[in-house]
PDB file of C-alpha atoms in Angstrom:
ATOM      1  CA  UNK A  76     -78.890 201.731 173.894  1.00  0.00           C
ATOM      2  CA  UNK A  77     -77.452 203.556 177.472  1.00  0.00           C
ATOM      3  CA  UNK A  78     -76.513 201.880 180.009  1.00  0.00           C
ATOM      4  CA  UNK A  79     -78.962 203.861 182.437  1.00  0.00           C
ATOM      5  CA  UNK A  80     -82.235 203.664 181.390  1.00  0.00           C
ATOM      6  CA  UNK A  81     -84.636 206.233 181.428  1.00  0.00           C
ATOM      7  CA  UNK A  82     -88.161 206.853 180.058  1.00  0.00           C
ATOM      8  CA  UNK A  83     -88.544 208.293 176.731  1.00  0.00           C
ATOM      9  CA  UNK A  84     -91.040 210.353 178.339  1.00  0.00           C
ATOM     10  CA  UNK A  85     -93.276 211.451 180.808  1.00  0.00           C
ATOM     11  CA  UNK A  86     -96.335 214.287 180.927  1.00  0.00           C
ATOM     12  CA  UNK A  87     -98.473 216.081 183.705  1.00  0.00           C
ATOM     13  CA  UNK A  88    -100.231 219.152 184.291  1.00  0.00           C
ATOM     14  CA  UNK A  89     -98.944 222.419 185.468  1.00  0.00           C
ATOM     15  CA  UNK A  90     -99.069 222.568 189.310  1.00  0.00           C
ATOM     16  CA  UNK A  91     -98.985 218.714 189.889  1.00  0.00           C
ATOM     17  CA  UNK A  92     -95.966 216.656 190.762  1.00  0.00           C
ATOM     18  CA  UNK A  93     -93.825 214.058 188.092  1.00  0.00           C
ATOM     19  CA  UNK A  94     -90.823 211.762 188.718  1.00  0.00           C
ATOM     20  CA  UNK A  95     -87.985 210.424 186.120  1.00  0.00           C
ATOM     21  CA  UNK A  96     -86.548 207.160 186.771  1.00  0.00           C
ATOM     22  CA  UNK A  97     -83.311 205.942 185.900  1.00  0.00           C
ATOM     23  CA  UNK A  98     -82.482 202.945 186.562  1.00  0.00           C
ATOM     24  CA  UNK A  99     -78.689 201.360 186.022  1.00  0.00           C
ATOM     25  CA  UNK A 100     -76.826 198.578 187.612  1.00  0.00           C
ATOM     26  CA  UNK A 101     -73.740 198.493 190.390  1.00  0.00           C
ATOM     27  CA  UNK A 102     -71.012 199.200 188.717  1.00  0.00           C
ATOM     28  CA  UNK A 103     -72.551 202.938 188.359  1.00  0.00           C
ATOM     29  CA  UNK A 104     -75.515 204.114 189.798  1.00  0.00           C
ATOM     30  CA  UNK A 105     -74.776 201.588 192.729  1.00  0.00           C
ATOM     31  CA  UNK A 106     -71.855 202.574 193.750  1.00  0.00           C
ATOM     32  CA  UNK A 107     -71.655 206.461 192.139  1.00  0.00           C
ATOM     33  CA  UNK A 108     -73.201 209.944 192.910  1.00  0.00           C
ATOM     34  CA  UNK A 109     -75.628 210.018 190.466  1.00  0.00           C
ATOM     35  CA  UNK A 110     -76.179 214.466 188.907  1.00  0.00           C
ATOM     36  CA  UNK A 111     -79.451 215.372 186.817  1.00  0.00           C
ATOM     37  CA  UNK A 112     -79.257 217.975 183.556  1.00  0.00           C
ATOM     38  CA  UNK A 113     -82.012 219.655 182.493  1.00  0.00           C
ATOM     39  CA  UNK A 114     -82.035 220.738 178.377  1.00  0.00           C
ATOM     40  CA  UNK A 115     -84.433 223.252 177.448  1.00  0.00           C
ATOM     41  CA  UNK A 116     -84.988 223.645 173.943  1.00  0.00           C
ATOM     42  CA  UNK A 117     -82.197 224.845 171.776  1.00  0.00           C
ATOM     43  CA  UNK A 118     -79.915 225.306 174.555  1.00  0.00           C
ATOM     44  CA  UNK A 119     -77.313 223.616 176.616  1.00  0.00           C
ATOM     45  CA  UNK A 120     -77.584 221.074 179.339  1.00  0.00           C
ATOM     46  CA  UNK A 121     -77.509 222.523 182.847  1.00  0.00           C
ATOM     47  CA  UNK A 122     -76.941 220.626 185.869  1.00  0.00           C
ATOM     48  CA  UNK A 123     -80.218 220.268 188.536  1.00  0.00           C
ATOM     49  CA  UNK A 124     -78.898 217.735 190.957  1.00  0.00           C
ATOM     50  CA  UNK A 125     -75.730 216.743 192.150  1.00  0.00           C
ATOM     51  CA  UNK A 126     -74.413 214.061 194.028  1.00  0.00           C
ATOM     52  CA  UNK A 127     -77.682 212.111 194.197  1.00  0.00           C
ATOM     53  CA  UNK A 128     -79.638 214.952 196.154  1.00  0.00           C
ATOM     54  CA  UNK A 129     -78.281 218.488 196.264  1.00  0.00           C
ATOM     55  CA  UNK A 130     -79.046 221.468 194.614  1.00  0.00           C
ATOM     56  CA  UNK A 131     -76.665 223.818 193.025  1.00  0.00           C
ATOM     57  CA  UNK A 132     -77.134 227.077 193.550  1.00  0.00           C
ATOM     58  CA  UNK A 133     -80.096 228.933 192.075  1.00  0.00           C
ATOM     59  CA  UNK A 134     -81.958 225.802 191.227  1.00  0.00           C
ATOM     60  CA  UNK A 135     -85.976 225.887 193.144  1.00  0.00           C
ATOM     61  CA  UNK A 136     -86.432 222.927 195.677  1.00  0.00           C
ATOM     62  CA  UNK A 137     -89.378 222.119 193.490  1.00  0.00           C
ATOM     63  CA  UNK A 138     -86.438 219.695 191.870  1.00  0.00           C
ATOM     64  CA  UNK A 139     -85.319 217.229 193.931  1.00  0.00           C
ATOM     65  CA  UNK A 140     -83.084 214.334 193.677  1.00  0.00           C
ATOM     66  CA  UNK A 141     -82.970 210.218 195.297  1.00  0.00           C
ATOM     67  CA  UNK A 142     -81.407 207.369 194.844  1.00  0.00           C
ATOM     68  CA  UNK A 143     -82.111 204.017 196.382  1.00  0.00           C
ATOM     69  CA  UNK A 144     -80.053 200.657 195.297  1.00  0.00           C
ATOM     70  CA  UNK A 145     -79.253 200.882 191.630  1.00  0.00           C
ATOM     71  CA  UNK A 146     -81.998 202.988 190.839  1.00  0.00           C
ATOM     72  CA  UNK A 147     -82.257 207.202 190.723  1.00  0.00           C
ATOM     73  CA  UNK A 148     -85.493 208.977 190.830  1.00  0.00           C
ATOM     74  CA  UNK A 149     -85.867 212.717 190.083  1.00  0.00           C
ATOM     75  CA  UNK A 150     -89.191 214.370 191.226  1.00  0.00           C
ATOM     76  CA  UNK A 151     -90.557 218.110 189.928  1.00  0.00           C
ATOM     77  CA  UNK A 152     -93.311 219.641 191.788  1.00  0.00           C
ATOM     78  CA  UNK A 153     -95.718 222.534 191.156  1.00  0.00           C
ATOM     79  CA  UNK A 154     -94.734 221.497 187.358  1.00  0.00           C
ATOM     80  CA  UNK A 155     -94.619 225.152 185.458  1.00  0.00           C
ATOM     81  CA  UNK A 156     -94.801 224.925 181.465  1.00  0.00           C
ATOM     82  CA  UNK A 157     -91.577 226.524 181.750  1.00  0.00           C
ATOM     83  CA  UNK A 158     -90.316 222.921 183.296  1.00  0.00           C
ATOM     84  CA  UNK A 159     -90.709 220.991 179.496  1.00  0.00           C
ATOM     85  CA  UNK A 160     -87.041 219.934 178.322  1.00  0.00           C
ATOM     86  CA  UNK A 161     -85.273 217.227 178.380  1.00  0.00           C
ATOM     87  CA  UNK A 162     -84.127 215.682 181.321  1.00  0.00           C
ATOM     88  CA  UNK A 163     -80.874 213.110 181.717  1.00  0.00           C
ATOM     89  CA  UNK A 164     -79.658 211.421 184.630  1.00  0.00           C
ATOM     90  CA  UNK A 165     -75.539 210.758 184.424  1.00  0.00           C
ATOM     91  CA  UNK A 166     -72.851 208.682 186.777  1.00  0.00           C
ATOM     92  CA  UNK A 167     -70.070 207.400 186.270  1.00  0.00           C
ATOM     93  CA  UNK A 168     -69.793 203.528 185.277  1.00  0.00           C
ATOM     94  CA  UNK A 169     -66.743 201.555 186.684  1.00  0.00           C
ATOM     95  CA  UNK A 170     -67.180 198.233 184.901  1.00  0.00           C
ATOM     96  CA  UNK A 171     -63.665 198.238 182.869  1.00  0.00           C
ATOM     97  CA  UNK A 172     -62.025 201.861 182.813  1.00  0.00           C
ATOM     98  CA  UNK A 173     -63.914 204.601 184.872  1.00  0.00           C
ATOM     99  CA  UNK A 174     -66.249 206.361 182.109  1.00  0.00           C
ATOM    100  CA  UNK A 175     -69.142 208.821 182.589  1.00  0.00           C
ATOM    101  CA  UNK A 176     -72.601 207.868 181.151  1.00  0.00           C
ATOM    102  CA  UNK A 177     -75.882 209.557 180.296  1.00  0.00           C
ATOM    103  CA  UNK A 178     -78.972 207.754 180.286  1.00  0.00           C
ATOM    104  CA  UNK A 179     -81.043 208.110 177.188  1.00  0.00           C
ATOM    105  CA  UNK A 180     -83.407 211.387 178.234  1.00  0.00           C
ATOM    106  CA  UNK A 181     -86.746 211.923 179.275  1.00  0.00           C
ATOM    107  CA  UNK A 182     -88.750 214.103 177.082  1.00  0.00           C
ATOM    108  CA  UNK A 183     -91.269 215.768 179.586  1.00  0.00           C
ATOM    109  CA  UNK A 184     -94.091 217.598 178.405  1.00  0.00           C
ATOM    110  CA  UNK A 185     -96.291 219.772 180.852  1.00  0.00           C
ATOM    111  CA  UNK A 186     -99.592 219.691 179.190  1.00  0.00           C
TER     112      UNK A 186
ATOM    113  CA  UNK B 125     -68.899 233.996 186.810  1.00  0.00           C
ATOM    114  CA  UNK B 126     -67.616 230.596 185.112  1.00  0.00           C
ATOM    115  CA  UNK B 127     -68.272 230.690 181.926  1.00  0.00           C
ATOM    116  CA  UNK B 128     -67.422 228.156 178.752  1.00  0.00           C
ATOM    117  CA  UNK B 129     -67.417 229.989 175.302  1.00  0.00           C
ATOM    118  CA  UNK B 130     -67.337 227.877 172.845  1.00  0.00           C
ATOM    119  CA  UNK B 131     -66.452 228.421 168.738  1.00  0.00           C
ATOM    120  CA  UNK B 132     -68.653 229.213 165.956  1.00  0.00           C
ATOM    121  CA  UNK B 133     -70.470 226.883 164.031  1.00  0.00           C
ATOM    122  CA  UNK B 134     -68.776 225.368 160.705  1.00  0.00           C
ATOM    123  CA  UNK B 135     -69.398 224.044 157.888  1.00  0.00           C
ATOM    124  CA  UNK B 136     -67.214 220.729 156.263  1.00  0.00           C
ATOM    125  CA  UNK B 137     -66.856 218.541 153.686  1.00  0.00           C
ATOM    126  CA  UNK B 138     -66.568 214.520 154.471  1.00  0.00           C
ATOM    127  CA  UNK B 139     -62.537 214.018 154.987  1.00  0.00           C
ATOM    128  CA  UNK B 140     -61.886 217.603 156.252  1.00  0.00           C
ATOM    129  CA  UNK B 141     -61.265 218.577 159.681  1.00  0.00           C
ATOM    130  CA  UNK B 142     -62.960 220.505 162.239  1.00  0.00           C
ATOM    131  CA  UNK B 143     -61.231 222.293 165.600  1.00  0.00           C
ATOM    132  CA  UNK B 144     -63.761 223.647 168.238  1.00  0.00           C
ATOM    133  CA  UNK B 145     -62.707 225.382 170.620  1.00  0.00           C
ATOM    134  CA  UNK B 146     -63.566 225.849 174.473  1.00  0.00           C
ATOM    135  CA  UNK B 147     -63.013 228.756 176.115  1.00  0.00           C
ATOM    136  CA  UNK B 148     -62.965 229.181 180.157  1.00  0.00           C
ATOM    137  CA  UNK B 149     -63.180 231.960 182.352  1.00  0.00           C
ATOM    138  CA  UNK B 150     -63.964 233.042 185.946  1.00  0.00           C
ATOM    139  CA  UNK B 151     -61.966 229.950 187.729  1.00  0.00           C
ATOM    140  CA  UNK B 152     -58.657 228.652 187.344  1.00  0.00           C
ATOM    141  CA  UNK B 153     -58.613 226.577 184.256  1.00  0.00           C
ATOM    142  CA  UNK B 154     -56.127 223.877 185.596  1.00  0.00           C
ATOM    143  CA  UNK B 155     -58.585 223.005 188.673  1.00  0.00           C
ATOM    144  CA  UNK B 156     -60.990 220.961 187.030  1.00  0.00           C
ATOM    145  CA  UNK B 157     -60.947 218.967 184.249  1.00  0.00           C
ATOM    146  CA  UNK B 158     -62.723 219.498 180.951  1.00  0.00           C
ATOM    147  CA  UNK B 159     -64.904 217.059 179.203  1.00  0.00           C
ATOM    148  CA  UNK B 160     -66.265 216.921 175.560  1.00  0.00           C
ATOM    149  CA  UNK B 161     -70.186 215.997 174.869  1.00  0.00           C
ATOM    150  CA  UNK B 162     -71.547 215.059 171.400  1.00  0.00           C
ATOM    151  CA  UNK B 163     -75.302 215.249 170.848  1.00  0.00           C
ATOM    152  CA  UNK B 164     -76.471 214.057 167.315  1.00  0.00           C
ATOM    153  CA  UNK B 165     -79.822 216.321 165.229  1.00  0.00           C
ATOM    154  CA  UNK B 166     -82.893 214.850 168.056  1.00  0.00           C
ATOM    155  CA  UNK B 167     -80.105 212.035 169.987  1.00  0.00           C
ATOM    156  CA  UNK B 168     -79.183 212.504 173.922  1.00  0.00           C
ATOM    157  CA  UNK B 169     -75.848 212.971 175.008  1.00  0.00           C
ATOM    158  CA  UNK B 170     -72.981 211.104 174.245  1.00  0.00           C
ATOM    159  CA  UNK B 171     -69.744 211.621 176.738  1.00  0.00           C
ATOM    160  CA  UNK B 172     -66.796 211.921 174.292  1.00  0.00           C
ATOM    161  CA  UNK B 173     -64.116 211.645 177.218  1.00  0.00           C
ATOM    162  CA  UNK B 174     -62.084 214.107 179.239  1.00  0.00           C
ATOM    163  CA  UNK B 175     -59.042 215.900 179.239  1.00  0.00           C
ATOM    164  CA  UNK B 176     -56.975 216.484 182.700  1.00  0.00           C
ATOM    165  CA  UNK B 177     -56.054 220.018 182.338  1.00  0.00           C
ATOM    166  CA  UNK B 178     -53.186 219.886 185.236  1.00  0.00           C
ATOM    167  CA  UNK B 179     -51.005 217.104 182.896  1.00  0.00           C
ATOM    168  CA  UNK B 180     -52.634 217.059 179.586  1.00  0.00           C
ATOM    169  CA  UNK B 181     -53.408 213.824 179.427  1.00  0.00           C
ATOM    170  CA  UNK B 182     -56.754 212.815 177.312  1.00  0.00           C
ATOM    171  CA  UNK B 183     -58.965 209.895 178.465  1.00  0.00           C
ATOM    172  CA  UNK B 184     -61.081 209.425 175.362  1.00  0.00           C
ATOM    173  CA  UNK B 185     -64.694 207.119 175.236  1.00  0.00           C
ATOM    174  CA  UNK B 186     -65.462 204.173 173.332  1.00  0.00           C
ATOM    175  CA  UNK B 187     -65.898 204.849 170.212  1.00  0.00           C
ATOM    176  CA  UNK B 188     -63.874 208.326 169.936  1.00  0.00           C
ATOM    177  CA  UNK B 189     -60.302 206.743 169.799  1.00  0.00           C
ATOM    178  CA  UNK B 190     -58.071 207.635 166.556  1.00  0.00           C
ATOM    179  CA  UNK B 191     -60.309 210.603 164.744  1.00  0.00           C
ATOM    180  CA  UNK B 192     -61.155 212.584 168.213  1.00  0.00           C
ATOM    181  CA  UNK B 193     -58.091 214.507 169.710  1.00  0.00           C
ATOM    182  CA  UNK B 194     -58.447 216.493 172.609  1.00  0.00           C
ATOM    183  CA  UNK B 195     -55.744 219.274 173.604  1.00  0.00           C
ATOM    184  CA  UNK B 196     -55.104 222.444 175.689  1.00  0.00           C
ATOM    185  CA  UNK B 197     -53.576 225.891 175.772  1.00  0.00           C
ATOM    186  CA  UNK B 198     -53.489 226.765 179.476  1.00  0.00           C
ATOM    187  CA  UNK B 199     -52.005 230.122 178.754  1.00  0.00           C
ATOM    188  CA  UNK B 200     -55.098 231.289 177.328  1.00  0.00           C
ATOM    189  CA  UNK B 201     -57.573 228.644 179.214  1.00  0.00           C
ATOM    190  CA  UNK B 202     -59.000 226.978 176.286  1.00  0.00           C
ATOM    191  CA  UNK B 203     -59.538 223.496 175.578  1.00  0.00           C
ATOM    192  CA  UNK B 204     -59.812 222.026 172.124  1.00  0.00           C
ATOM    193  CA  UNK B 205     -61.896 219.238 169.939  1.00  0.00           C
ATOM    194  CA  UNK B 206     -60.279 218.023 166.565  1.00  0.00           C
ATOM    195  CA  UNK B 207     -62.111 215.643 164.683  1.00  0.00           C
ATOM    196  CA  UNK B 208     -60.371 215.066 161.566  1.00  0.00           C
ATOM    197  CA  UNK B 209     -61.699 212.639 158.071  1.00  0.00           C
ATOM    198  CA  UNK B 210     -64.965 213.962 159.276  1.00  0.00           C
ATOM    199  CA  UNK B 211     -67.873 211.847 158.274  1.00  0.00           C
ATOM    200  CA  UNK B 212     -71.672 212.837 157.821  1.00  0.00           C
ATOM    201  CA  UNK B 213     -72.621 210.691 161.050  1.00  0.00           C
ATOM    202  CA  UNK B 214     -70.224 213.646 163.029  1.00  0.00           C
ATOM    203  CA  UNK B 215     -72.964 216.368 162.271  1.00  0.00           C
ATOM    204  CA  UNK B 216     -73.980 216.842 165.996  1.00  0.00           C
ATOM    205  CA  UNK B 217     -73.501 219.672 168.469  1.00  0.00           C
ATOM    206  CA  UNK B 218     -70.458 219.647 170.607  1.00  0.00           C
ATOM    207  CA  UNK B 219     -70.072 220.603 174.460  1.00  0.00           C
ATOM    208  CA  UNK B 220     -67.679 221.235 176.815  1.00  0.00           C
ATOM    209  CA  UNK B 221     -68.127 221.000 180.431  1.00  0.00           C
ATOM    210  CA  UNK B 222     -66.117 220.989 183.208  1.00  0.00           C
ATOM    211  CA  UNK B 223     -65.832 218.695 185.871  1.00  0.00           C
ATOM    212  CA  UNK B 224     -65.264 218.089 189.193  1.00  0.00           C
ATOM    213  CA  UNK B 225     -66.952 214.636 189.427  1.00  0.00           C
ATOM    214  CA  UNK B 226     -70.340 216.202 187.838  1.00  0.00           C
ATOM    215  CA  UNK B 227     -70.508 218.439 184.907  1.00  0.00           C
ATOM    216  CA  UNK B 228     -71.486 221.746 186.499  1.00  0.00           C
ATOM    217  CA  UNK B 229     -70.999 224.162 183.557  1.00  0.00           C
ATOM    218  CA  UNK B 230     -71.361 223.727 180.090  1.00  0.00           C
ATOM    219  CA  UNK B 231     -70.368 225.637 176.796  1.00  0.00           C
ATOM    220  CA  UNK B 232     -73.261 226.578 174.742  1.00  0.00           C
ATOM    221  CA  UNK B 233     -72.367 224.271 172.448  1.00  0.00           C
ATOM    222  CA  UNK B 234     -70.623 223.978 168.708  1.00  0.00           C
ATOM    223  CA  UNK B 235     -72.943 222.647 165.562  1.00  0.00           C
ATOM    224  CA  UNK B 236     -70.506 220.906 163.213  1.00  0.00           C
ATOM    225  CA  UNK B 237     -72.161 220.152 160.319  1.00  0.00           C
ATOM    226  CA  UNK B 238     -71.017 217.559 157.646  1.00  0.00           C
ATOM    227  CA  UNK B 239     -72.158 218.130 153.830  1.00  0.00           C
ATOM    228  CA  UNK B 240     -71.173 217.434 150.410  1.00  0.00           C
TER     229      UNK B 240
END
């Protein structure tokens, strides 16, 4: 069980819009940047958003990032079959020692 | 570019030991730290703990304390994984990825596998 917690998964159409919540609790999506990682099939994770809301380099503004309160939202638009993978949200947690943790993936499928 | 290369896969009995290694180019090695990422056969991603690759000094995740070492060779820019009286449940891919508050590149990953 993660401590941020995500949907298993999520599904839309090509060309419309989905968001993946992840939802955690003060001591680390409260007060931490919060990054997003794609994983595409059979490959590494890649990072997609960065300190709540930015975009590194090379990554389309159809991905964007938000975070409000404990709570982290990331929203894909003009969904492209090439988008399926899995997605994970990831902060650090501060509750004892400072640790980093993922939140459990959302599998999204572009149907 | 930045790039992590990462070891081969392996093969290893229960009670052997593994070492993966991580190897980085295109920055300087001791500016950001390195982190280790284990992702069991259809799991998510499991932060192993990091390594500060200025001092050396290992910060290792509940959970991977006493079989899980993490080490360095700065002189060559590689970071290392040693897992030793491996244990079926260890068959997962391995990552590295550095760090500089997120993990903004990431090795292509190491499949230790743990067989009879």
């Amino acid at each position: 069980q993660s401590v941020l917690t995500q949907p298993p998964s999520v599904s839309a159409a090509p060309g419309q819009k989905v968001t993946i919540s992840c939802s955690g609790s003060s001591s680390n999506i409260g007060n931490n940047y919060v990054s997003w990682y794609q994983q595409l099939p059979g490959t590494a994770p890649k990072l997609l958003i960065y300190d709540n809301n930015k975009r590194p380099s090379g990554i389309p503004d159809r991905f964007s990032g938000s975070k409000s309160g404990t709570s982290a939202t990331l929203g894909i638009t003009g969904l492209q079959t090439g988008d399926e993978a899995d997605y994970y949200c990831g902060t650090w947690d501060s509750s004892l020692s400072a640790y980093w943790v993922f939140g459990g993936g959302t599998k999204l499928t572009v149907l | 570019q930045v790039q992590l290369v990462q070891s081969g896969s392996e093969l290893k009995k229960p009670g052997a030991s593994v070492k993966v290694s991580c190897k980085a180019s295109g920055y300087t090695f001791t500016s950001y730290a390195m982190n280790w990422v284990r992702q069991a056969p259809g799991q998510g991603l499991e932060w192993m703990g990091w390594i500060n690759t200025n001092t050396g000094n290992p910060t290792y995740a509940q959970g991977f304390t006493g079989r899980f070492v993490f080490s360095l060779d700065t002189s060559v820019s590689t970071a290392y994984l040693q897992i030793s009286s491996l244990k079926a449940e260890d068959t997962a891919v391995y990552y590295c990825a550095r760090s500089g508050g997120d993990f903004d590149y990431w090795g292509q990953g190491t499949l230790v596998t743990v067989s009879s």
